[in-house]
Short mmCIF file of C-alpha atoms in Angstrom, two decimals:
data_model
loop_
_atom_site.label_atom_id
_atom_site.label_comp_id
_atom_site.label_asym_id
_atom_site.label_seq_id
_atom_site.Cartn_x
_atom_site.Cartn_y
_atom_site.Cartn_z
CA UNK X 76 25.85 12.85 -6.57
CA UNK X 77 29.25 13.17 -4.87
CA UNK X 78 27.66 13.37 -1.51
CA UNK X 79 26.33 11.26 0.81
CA UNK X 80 22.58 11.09 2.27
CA UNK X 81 23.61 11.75 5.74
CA UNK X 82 26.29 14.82 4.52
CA UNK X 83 23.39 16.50 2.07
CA UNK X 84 21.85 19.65 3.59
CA UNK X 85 17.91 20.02 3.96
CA UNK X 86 15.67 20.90 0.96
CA UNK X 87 13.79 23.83 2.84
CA UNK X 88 9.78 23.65 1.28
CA UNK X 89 8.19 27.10 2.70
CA UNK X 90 4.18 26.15 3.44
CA UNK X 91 1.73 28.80 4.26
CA UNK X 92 -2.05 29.34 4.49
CA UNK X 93 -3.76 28.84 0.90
CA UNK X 94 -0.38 26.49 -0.04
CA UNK X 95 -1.16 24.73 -3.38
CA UNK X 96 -1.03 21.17 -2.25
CA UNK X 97 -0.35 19.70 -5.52
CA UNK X 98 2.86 21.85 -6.62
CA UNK X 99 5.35 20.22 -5.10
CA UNK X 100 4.78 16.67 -4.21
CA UNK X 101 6.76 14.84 -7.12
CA UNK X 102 9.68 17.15 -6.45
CA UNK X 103 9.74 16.76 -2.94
CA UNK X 104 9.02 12.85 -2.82
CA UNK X 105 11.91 11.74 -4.97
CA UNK X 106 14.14 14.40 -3.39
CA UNK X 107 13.67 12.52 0.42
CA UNK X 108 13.77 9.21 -1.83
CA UNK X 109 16.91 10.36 -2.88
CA UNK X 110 18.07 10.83 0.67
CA UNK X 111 17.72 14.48 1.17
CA UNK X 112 15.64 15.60 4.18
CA UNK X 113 12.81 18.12 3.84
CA UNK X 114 12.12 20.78 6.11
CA UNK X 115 8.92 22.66 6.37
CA UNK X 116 9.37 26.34 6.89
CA UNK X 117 6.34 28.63 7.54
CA UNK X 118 6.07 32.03 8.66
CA UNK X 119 5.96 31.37 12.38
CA UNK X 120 5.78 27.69 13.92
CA UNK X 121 1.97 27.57 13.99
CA UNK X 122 0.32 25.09 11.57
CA UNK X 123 -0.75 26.63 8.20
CA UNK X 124 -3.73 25.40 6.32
CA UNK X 125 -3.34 24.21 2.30
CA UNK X 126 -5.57 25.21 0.05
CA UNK X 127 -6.75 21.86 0.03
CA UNK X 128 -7.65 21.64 3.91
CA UNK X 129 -4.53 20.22 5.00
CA UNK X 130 -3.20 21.02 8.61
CA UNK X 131 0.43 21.31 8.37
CA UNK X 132 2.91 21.99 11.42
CA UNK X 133 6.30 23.57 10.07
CA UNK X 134 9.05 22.13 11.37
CA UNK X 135 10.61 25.73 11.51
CA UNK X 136 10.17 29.30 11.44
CA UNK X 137 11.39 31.80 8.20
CA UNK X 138 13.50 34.19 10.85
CA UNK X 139 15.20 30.44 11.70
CA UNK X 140 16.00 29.74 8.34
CA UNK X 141 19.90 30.13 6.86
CA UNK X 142 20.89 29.95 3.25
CA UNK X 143 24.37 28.56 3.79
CA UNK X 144 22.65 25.57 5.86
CA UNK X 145 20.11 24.20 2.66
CA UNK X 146 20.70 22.46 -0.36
CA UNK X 147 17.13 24.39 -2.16
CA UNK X 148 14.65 26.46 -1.05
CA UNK X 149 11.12 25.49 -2.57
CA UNK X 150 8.20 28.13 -2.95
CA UNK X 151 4.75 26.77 -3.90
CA UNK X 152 1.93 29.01 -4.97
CA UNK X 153 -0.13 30.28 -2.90
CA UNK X 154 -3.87 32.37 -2.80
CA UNK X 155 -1.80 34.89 -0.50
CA UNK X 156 0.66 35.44 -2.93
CA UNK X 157 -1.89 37.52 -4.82
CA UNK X 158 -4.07 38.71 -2.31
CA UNK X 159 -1.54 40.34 0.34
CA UNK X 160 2.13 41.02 1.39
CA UNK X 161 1.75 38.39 3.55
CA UNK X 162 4.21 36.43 1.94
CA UNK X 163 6.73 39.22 0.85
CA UNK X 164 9.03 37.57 3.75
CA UNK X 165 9.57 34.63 1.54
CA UNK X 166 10.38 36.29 -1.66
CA UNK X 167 13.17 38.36 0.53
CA UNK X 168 14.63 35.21 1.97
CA UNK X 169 14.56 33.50 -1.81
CA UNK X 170 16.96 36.54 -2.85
CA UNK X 171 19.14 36.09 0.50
CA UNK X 172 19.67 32.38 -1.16
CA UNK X 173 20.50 33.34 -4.62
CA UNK X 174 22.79 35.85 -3.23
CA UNK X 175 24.43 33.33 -1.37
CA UNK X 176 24.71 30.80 -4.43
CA UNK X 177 21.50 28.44 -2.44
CA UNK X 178 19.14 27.45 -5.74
CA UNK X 179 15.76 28.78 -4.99
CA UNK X 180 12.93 27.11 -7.04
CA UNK X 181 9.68 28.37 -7.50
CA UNK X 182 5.79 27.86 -9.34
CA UNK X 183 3.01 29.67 -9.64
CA UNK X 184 1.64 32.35 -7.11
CA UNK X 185 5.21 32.75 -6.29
CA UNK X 186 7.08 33.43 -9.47
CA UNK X 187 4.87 36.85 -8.66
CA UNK X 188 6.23 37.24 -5.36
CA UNK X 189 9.71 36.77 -7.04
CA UNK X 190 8.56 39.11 -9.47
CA UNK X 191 7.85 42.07 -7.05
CA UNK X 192 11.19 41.32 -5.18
CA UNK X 193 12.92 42.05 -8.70
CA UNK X 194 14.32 38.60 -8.67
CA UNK X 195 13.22 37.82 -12.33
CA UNK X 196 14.10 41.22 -13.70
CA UNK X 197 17.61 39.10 -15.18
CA UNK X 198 16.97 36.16 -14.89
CA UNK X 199 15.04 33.74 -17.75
CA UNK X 200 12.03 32.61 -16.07
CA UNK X 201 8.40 31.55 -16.47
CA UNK X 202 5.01 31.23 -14.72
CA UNK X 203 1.61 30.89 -15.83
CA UNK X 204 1.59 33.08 -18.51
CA UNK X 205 3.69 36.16 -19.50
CA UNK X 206 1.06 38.98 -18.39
CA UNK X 207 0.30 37.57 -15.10
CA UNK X 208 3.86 38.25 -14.10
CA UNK X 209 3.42 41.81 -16.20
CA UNK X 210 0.55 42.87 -13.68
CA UNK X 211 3.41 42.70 -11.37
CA UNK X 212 4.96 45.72 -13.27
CA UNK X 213 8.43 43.80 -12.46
CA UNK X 214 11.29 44.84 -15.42
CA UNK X 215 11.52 41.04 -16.45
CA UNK X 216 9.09 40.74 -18.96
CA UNK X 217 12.27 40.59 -21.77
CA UNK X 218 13.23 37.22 -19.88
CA UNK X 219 10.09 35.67 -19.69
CA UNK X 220 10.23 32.34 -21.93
CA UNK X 221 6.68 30.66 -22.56
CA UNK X 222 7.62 26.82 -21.83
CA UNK X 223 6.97 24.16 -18.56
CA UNK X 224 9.63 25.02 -16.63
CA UNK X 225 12.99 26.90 -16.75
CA UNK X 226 16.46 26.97 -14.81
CA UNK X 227 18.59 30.14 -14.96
CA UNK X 228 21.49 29.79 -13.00
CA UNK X 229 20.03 28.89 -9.42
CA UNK X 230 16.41 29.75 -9.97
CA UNK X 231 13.84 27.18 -11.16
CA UNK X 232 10.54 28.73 -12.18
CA UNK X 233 7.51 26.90 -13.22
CA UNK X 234 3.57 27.48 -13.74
CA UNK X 235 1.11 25.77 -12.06
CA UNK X 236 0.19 22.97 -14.40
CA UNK X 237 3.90 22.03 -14.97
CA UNK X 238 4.27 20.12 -11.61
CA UNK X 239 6.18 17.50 -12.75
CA UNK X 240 8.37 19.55 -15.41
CA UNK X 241 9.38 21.73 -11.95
CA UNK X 242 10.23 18.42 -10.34
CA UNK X 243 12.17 17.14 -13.33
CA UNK X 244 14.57 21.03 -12.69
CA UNK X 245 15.02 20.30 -9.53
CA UNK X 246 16.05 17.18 -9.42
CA UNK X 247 17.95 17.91 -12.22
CA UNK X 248 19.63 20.51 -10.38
CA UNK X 249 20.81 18.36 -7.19
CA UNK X 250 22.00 15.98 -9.60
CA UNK X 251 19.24 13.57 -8.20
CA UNK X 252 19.06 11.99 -11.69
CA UNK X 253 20.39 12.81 -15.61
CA UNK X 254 20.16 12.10 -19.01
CA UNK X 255 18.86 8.43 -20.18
CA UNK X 256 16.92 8.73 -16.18
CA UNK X 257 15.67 11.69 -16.14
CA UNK X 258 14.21 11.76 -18.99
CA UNK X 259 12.25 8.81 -18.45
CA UNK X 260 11.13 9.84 -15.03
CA UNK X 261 9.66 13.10 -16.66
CA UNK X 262 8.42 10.50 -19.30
CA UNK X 263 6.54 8.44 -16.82
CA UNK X 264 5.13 10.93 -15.00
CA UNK X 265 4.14 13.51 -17.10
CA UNK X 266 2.74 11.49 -20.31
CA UNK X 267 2.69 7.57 -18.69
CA UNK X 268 5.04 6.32 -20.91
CA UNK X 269 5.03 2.52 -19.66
CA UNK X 270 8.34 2.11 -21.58
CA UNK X 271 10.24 4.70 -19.54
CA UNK X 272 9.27 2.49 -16.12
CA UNK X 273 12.16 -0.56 -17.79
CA UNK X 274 14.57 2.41 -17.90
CA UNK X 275 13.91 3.42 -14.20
CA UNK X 276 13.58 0.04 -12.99
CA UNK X 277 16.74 -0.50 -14.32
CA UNK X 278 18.66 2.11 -12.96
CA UNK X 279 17.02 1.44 -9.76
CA UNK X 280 14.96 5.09 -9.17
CA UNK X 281 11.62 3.45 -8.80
#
């Protein structure tokens, strides 16, 4: 990339009660190994439980939260993206970053958020499946393209077994890695290709 660690803006990850833990830890662990810093944002500053038990403190508050300061704003699934407006506050601020030209990535629970917001109604996209988004009687179901993970502009959607192909966009996206390196991390990762580790090792993004 053509800037430097200490000049790249924070990746924002939102975190919430009923969080799914495992969404976004390959994106988000290369991304600070690349240099960028990650900021927690949750709905207020109180700590928010994952649906795997963990306690988490954000390190700011949605209202605090600015498009034109981030590099990405991350939404993980969530239980409460289903099971209340709760989260309807996150969705709003993922179309205030589009709008501003901020990338916006998002899996499971929350392509439905993004659905309700109309955010998918033009753009390609995917999720879990095709009618789980169509129970959110959003106008998007033309755009809907069954595969791991897709990038449309500055929106990364993913479903929630595709972990590591919504890493692989995003770090695609901030020009983290390409090409020959990429596709070897996604190699390793996803199918543990020991061949792809020589390529990494190599190019020094182990």
């Amino acid at each position: 990339m053509s800037t430097t660690a200490t000049s790249r803006k924070p990746v924002y990850l939102a975190i919430y009660d009923t969080l799914a833990d495992w969404e976004t830890g390959h994106a988000t662990a290369h991304l600070a190994r690349a240099g960028y810093e990650i900021r927690t944002v949750g709905p207020s500053t109180r700590p928010v439980t994952s649906i795997g038990g963990l306690r988490i403190q954000p390190d700011t508050a949605l209202a605090d939260v600015r498009a034109e300061d981030g590099a990405l704003l991350i939404l993980p699934g969530a239980d409460l993206w289903d099971t209340s407006d709760d989260l309807a506050p996150f969705a709003r601020t993922a179309g205030e970053f589009l709008a501003a030209g901020t990338p916006v990535a998002a899996i499971c629970g929350a392509t439905a958020g993004l659905a309700r917001a109309g955010l998918l109604d033009d753009r390609a996209h995917t999720s879990a499946v095709s009618f789980y988004l169509a129970a959110t009687g959003y106008a998007g179901g033309d755009r809907y393209v069954d595969t791991d993970a897709v990038t449309d502009g500055g929106l990364i959607t993913a479903g929630p077994t595709e972990p590591v192909a919504f890493a692989r966009e995003i770090l695609r996206l901030l020009g983290v890695y390409d090409g020959e390196v990429l596709d070897a991390w996604y190699r390793l990762f996803h199918d543990s290709d020991a061949e792809a580790y020589a390529v990494l090792d190599k190019a020094g993004a182990l």
